[in-house]
Coordinates of C-alpha atoms and ligand atoms in Angstrom, one line a residue:
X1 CA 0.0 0.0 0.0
X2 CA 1.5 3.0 -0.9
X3 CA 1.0 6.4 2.1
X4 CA 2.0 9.6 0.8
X5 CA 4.5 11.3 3.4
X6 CA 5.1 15.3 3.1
X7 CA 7.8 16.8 4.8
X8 CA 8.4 20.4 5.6
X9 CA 11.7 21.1 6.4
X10 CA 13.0 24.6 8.1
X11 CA 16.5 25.6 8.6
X12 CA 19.8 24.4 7.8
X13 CA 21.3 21.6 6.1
X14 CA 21.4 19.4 8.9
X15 CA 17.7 19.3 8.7
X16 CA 18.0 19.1 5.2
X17 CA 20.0 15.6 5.4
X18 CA 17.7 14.6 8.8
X19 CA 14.6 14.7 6.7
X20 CA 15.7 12.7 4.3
X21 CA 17.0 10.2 6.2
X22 CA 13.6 10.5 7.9
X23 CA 12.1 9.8 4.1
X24 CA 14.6 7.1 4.0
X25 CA 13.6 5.4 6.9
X26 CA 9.6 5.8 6.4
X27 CA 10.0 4.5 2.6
X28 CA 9.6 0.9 3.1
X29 CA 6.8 1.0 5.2
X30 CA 5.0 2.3 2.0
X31 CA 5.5 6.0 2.5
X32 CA 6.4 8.3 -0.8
X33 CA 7.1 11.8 -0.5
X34 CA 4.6 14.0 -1.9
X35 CA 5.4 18.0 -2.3
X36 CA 2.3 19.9 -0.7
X37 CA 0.5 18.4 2.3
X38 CA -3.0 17.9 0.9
X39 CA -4.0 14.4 0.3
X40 CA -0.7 13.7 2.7
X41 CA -0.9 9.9 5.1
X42 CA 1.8 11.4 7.2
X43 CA 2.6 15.1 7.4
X44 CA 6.0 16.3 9.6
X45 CA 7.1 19.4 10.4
X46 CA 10.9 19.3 10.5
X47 CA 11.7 22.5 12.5
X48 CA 14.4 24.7 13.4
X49 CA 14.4 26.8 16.7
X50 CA 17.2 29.1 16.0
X51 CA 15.1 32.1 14.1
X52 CA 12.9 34.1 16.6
X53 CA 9.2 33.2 16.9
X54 CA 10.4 29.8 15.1
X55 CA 8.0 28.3 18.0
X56 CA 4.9 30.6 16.9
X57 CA 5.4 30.0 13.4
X58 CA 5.1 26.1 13.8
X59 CA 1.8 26.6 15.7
X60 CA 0.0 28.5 13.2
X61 CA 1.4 25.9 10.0
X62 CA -0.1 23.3 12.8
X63 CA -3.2 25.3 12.7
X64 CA -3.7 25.2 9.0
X65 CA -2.6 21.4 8.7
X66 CA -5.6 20.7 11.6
X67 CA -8.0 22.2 8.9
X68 CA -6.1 19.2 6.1
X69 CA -6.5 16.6 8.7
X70 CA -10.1 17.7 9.5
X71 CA -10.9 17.5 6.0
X72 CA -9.1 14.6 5.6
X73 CA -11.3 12.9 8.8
X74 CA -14.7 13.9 7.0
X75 CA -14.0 11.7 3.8
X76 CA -13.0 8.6 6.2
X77 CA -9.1 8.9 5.7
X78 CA -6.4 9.8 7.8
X79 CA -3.4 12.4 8.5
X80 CA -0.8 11.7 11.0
X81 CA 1.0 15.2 12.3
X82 CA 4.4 14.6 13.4
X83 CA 6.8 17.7 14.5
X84 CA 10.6 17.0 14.6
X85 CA 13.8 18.8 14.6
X86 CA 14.9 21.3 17.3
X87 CA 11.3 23.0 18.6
X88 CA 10.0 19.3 19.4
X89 CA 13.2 18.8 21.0
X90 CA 12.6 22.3 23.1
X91 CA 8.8 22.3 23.3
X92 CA 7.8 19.0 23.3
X93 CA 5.6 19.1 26.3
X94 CA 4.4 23.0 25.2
X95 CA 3.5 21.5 21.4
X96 CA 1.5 18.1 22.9
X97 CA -0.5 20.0 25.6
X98 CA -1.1 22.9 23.4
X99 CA -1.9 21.3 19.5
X100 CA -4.1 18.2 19.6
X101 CA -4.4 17.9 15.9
X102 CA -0.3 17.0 16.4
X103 CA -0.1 12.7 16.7
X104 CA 4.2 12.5 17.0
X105 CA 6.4 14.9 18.7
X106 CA 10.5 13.6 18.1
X107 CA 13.6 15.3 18.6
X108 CA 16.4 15.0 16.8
X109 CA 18.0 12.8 18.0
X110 CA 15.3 9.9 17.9
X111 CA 13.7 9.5 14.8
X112 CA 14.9 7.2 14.1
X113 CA 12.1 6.1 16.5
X114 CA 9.4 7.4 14.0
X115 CA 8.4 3.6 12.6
X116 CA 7.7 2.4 16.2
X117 CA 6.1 5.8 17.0
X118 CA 3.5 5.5 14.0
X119 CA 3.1 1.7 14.7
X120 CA 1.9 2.9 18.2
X121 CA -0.6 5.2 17.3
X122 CA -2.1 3.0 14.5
X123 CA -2.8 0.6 17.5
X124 CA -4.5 3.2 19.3
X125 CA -1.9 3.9 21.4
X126 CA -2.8 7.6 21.4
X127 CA -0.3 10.3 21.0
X128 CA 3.8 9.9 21.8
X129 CA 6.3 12.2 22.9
X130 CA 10.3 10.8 22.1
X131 CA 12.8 13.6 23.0
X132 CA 14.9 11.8 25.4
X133 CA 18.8 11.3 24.2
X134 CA 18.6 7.3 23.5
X135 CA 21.4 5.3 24.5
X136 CA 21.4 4.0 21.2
X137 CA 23.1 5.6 18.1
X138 CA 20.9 7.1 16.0
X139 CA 22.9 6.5 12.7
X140 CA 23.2 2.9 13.9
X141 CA 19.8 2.4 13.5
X142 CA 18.8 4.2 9.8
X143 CA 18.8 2.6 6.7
X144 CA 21.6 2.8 4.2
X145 CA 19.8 3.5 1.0
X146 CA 20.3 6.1 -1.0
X147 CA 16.8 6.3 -2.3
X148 CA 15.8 10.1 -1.2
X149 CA 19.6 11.0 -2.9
X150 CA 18.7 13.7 -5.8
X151 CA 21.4 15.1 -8.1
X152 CA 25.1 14.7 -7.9
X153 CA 25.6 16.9 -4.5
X154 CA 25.2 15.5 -1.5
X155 CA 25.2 16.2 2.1
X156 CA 26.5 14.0 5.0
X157 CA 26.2 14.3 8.4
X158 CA 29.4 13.5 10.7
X159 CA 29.2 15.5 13.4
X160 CA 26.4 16.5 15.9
X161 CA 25.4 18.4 19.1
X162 CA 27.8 21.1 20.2
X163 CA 29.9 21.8 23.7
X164 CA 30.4 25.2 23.0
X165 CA 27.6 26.8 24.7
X166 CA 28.0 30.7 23.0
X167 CA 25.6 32.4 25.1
X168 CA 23.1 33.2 22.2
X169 CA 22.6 29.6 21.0
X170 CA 20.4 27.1 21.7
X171 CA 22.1 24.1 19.5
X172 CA 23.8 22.9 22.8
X173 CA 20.4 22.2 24.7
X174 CA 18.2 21.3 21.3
X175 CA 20.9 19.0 19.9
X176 CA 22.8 18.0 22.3
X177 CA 26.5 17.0 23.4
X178 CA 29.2 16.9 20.7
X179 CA 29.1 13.5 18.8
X180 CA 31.2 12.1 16.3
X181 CA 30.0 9.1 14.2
X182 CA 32.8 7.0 13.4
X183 CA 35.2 7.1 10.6
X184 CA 34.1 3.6 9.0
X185 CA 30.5 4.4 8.9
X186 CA 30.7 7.8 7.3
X187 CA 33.3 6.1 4.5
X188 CA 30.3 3.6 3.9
X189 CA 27.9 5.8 3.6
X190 CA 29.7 8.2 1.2
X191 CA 30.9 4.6 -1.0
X192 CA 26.7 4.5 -1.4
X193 CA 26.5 7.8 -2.3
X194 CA 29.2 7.7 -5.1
X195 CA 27.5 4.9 -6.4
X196 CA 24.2 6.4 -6.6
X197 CA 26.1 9.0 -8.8
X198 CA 27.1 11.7 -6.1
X199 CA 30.3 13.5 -7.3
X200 CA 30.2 15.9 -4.2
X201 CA 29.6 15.6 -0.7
X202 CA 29.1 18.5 2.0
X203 CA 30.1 17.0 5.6
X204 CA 27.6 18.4 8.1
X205 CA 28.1 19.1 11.3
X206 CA 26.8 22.0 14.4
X207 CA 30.6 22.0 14.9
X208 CA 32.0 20.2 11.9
X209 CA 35.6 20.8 12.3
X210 CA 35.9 19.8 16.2
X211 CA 35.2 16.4 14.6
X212 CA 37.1 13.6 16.6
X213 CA 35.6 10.4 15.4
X214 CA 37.0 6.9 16.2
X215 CA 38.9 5.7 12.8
X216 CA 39.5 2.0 12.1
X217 CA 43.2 2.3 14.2
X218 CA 40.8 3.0 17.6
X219 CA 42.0 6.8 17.2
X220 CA 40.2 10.0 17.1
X221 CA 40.9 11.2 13.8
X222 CA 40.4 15.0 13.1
X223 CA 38.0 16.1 10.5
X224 CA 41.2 16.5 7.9
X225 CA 42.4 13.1 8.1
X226 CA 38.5 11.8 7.4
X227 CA 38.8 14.5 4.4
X228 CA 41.9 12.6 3.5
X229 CA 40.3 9.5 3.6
X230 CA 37.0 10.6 1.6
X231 CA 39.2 12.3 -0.8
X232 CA 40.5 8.8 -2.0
X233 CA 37.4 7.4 -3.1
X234 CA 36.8 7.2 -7.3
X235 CA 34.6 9.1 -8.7
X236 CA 33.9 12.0 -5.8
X237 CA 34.9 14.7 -7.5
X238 CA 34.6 17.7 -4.5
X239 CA 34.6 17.8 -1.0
X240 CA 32.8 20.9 1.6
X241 CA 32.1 20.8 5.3
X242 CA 30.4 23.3 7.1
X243 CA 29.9 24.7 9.8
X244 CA 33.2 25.4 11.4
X245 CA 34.4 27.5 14.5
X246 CA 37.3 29.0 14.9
X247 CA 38.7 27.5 17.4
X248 CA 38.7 24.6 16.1
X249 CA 40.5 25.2 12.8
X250 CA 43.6 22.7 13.5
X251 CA 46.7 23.3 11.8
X252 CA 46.4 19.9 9.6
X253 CA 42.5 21.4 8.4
X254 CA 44.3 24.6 7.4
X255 CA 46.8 22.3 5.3
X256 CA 44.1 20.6 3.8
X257 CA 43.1 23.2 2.1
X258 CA 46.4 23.6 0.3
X259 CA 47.1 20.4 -0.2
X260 CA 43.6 18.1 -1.0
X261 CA 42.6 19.5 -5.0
X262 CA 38.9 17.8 -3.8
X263 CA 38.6 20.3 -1.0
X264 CA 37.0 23.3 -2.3
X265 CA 38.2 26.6 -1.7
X266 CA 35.0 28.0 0.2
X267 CA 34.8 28.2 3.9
X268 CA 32.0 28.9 6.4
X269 CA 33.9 30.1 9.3
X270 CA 31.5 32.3 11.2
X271 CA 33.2 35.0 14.0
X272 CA 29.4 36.6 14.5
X273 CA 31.1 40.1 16.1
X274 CA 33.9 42.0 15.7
X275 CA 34.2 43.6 19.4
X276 CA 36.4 41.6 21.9
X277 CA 34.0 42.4 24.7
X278 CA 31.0 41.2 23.0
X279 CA 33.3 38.0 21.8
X280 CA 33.8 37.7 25.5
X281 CA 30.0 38.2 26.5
X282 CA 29.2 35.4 23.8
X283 CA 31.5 32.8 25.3
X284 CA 32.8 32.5 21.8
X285 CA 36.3 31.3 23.5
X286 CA 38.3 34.1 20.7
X287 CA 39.1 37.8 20.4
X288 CA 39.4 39.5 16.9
X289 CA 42.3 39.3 16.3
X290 CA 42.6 35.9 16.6
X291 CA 40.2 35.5 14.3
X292 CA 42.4 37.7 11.7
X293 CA 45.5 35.9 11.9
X294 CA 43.9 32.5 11.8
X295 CA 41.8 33.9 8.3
X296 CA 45.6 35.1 7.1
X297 CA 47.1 31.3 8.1
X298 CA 44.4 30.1 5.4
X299 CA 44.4 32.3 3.3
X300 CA 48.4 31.7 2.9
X301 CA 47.7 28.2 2.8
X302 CA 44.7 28.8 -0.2
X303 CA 45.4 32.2 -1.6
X304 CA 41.4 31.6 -3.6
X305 CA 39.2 30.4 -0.6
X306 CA 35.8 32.2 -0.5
X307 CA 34.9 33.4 2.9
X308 CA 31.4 32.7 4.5
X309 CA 30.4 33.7 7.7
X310 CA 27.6 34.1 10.2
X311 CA 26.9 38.0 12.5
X312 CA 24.8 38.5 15.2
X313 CA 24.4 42.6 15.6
X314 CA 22.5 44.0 18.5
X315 CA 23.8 41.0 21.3
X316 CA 23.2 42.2 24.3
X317 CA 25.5 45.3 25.9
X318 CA 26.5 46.2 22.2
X319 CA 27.3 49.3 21.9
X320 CA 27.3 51.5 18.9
X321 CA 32.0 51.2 19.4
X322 CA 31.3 47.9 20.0
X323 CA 29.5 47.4 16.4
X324 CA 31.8 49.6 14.6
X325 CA 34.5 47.1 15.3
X326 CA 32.5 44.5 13.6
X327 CA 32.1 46.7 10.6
X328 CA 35.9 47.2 11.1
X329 CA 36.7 43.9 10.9
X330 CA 34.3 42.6 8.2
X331 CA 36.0 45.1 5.9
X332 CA 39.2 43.9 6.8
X333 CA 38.7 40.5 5.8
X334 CA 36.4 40.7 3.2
X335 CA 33.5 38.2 1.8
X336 CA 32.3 36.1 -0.3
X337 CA 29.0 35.4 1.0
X338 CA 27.7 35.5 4.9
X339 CA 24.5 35.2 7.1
X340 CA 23.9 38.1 9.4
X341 CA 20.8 38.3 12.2
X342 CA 19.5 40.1 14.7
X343 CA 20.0 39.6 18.3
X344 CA 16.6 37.2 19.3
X345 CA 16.3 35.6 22.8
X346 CA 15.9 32.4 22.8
X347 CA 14.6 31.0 26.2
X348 CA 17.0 29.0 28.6
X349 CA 20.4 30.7 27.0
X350 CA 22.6 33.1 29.2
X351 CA 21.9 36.0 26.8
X352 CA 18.6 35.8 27.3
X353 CA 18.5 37.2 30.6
X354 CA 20.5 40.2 30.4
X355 CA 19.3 43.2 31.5
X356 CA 20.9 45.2 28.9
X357 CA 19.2 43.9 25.6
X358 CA 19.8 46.4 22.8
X359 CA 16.2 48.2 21.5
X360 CA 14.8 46.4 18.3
X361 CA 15.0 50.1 16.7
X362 CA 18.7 50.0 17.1
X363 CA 19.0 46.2 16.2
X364 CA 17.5 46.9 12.4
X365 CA 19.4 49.9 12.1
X366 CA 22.7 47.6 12.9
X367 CA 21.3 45.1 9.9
X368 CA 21.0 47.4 7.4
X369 CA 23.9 49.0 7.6
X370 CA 26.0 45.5 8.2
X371 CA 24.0 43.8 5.5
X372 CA 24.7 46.4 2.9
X373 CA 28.3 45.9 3.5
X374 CA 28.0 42.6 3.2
X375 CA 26.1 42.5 0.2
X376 CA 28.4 44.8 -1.8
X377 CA 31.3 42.6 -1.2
X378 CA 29.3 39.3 -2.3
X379 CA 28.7 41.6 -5.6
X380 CA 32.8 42.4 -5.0
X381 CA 33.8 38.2 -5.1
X382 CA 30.9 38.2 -7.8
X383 CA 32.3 40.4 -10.1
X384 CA 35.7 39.2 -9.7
X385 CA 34.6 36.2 -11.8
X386 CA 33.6 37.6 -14.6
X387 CA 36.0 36.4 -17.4
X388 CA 37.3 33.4 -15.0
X389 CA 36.9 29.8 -16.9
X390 CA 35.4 28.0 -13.6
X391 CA 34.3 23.9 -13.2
X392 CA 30.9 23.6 -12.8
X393 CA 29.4 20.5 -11.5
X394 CA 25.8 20.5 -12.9
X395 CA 23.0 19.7 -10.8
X396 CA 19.6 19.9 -12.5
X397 CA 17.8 21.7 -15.0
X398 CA 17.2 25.4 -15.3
X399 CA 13.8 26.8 -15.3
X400 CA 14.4 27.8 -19.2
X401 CA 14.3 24.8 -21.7
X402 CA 18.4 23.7 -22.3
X403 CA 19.3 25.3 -19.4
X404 CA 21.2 23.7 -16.7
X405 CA 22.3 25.0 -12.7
X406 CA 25.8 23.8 -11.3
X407 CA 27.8 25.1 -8.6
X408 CA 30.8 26.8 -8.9
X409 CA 34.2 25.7 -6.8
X410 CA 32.5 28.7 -4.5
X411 CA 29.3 27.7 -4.4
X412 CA 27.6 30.1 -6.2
X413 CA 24.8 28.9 -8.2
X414 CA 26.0 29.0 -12.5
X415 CA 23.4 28.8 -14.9
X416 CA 25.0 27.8 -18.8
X417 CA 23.0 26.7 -21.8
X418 CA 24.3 22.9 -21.9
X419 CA 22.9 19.4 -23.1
X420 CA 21.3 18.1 -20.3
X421 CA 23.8 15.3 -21.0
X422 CA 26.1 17.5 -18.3
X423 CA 23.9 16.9 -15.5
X424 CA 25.8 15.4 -12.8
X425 CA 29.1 16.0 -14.5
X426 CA 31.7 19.1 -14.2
X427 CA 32.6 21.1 -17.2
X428 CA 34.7 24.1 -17.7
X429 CA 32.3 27.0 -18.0
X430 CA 33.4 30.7 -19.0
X431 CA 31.5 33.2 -16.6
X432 CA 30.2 35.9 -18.3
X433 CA 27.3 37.4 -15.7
X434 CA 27.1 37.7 -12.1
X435 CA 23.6 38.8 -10.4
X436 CA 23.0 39.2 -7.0
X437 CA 23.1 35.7 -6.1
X438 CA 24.3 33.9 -9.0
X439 CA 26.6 33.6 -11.8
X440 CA 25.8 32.9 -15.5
X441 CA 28.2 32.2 -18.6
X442 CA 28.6 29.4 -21.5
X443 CA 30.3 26.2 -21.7
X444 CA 34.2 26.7 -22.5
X445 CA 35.4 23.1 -24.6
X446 CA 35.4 19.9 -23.1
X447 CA 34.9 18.3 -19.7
X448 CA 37.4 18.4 -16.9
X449 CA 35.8 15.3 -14.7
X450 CA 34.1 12.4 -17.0
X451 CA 31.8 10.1 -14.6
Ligands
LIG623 N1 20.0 35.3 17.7 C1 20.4 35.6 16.5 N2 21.2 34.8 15.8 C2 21.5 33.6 16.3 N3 22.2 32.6 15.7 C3 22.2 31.6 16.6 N4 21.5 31.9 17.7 C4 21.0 33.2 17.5 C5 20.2 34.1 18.3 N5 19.8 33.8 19.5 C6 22.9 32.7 14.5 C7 24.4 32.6 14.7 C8 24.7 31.2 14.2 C9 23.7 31.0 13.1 C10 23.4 29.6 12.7 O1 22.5 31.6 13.6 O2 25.0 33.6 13.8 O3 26.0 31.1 13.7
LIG624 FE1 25.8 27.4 18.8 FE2 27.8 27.3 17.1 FE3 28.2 28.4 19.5 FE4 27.8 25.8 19.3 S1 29.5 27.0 18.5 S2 26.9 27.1 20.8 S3 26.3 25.6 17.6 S4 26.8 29.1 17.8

């Protein structure tokens, strides 16, 4: 009997890769993703709890799926709610005592649970709450297909859960202690991949480059030995992890980056302020300048690296000094892309209950000024590719006919007029157009990577 599973995923890659393990796991007890919940067996809501309000936005979505499932009930047929992902880990309690329409609420770290869970409530068992930390490891206990895998890029959890504990950030309570899965397991899982046709894989992780997993030796290898080891397999073409902290960027990761061709030059190394005494207030375990000698080590070490980062204006105490420095210091350094927020409270965190919390008024002011910076050195790295002959591994179609989207070494999007032939391999493309986001240009002679 085939079910028809829709799941709604919110935030970053890790729930990306989560939810389709989650589709992974569900598919041989009949369920097949659908793309819009109506007519849906199984609905989850794969959430993320880092974005203010992320808790109120998943209570009005539950509101309109109730409506669905109400529909649903009148014509004899069921929809199963679940909620998963870092607000079911917070709110668990909060979402079962508040949303009745809601049948599964599972953290992170146990759905691998959600079989059993839906077994249960098809006996009647009524409605289940999983949010505990099982003994068991999760990874241990999913499937290893590939079947959800789409297009040639990939990504791959290998790290979880964070120690850290920056004062802003909930990721240490909703996700959990730092965990590792081991060396041999990830190599399996990226063999599958390569297989199914991947030809590049992005290594997830809260805290990717603290990575310590046990190798095959009974060691903890770093993240850039497992790169090392990755790198060797046929046929995976490029390599990316994100995201990384700075204190954790080991002299052997740094080498990496000169000396692995399948490591791409594009880092996410977020420094989220540029003040020492907000650094300090955020627990973030650096000071500035450490930041800009550690960006100068890899940048000697891979003179092309893109820069990403993350910025949090507005953090509590920050003074209008204070932000200048973090203006200071993203001119200094320069990127090619980054993420920037403003201050929210998150319940529970340290930050939260400071007394000196920074007026909204000021906090957008911060943005626009930050993000206008920011967004006129993305069109800086943009432009500086015009006329550059770039691989491009293509991923899927355009959205005009004989148009194809790849991904440059930096991870800008490239759209080329190309056979759709291409898909899935890399090819030498000549960019000729750079938008705000994006970067365009035509095919430049033969292929670089066959298969
Ligand atoms: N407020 C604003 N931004 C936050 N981030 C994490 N927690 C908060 C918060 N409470 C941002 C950080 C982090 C990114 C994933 O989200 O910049 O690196
Ligand atoms: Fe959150 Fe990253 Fe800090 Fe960990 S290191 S607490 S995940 S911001």
């Amino acid at each position: 009997m085939t079910r028809k599973l829709f799941i709604k995923t919110y935030g970053c890659q890790m729930n990306v890769y989560d939810s389709a393990r989650m589709a992974d796991l569900l598919a041989p007890m009949g369920y097949a993703p659908i793309d819009e919940p109506e007519g849906a067996d199984l609905v989850i809501l794969n959430t993320c709890h880092i974005r203010e309000k992320a808790a109120e936005k998943i209570y009005s979505e539950i509101g309109r799926l109730r409506r669905l499932k109400e529909e649903r009930a009148a014509t004899g047929a069921k929809m199963l709610i679940a909620i998963s992902g870092c607000v079911a880990q917070a709110e668990g309690e909060e979402i079962i005592r508040r949303a009745p329409a809601v049948d599964m609420v599972v953290g992170p770290q146990a759905y691998h649970r959600l079989p059993e869970m839906i077994a249960r409530i098809e006996r009647g068992a009524g409605r289940v709450l999983e949010t505990d930390f099982p003994p068991e490891d999760k990874f241990d206990r999913l499937p290893t297909g590939t079947s959800s895998q789409k297009g040639p890029a990939a990504f791959l959890t290998v790290q979880e859960g964070c120690d850290k504990f920056c004062t802003f950030c909930v990721v240490p309570y909703t996700r959990g202690a730092e965990f590792s899965r081991p060396v041999a397991q990830i190599e399996a899982e990226a063999r599958r991949l390569v297989e199914a046709g991947v030809r590049e894989l992005s290594l997830l992780g809260q805290n990717v480059n603290a990575y310590h997993g046990e190798g095959e030796d009974g060691e903890a290898w770093s993240l850039a030995r497992l790169i090392r080891r990755l790198a060797a397999i046929e046929g995976l073409e490029r390599l990316r992890y994100m995201t990384s902290h700075p204190r954790d960027m080991a002299d052997d990761l740094i080498a990496a980056h000169r000396d692995i061709e399948k490591l791409m030059p594009y880092l996410h190394l977020p420094v989220q302020a540029g003040s020492n005494r907000v650094l300090a207030a955020m627990n973030r375990g650096h000071t500035a300048d450490d930041y800009r000698r550690l960006i100068a080590r890899i940048r000697e070490a891979r003179p092309d690296l893109a820069l990403s980062g993350d910025f949090i204006v507005g953090f509590p105490g920050e003074t209008d000094k204070d932000f200048e420095a973090t203006l200071r210091l993203v001119e200094e350094i320069g990127y090619a892309q980054a993420y920037s927020f403003k201050y929210s409270r998150r319940p529970g965190t340290p930050a939260a209950a400071s007394a000196a919390q920074v007026p909204e008024e000021e906090k957008s002011a911060r943005l626009t000024v930050l993000q206008d910076l920011l967004a006129r050195q993305q069109r800086a790295f943009l432009e500086s590719l015009l006329g550059r002959t770039l691989p491009v591994l293509f991923e899927h179609a355009g959205r005009h006919e004989g148009q194809l989207v790849g991904r440059s070494p930096y991870l800008q999007p490239v759209h080329v007029s190309a056979p759709s032939a291409l898909c899935g391999r890399i090819a030498q493309v000549r960019i000729e157009r750079a938008d705000t986001n994006s970067l365009a240009g035509t095919l430049a002679g033969e292929r670089v990577a066959a298969e």
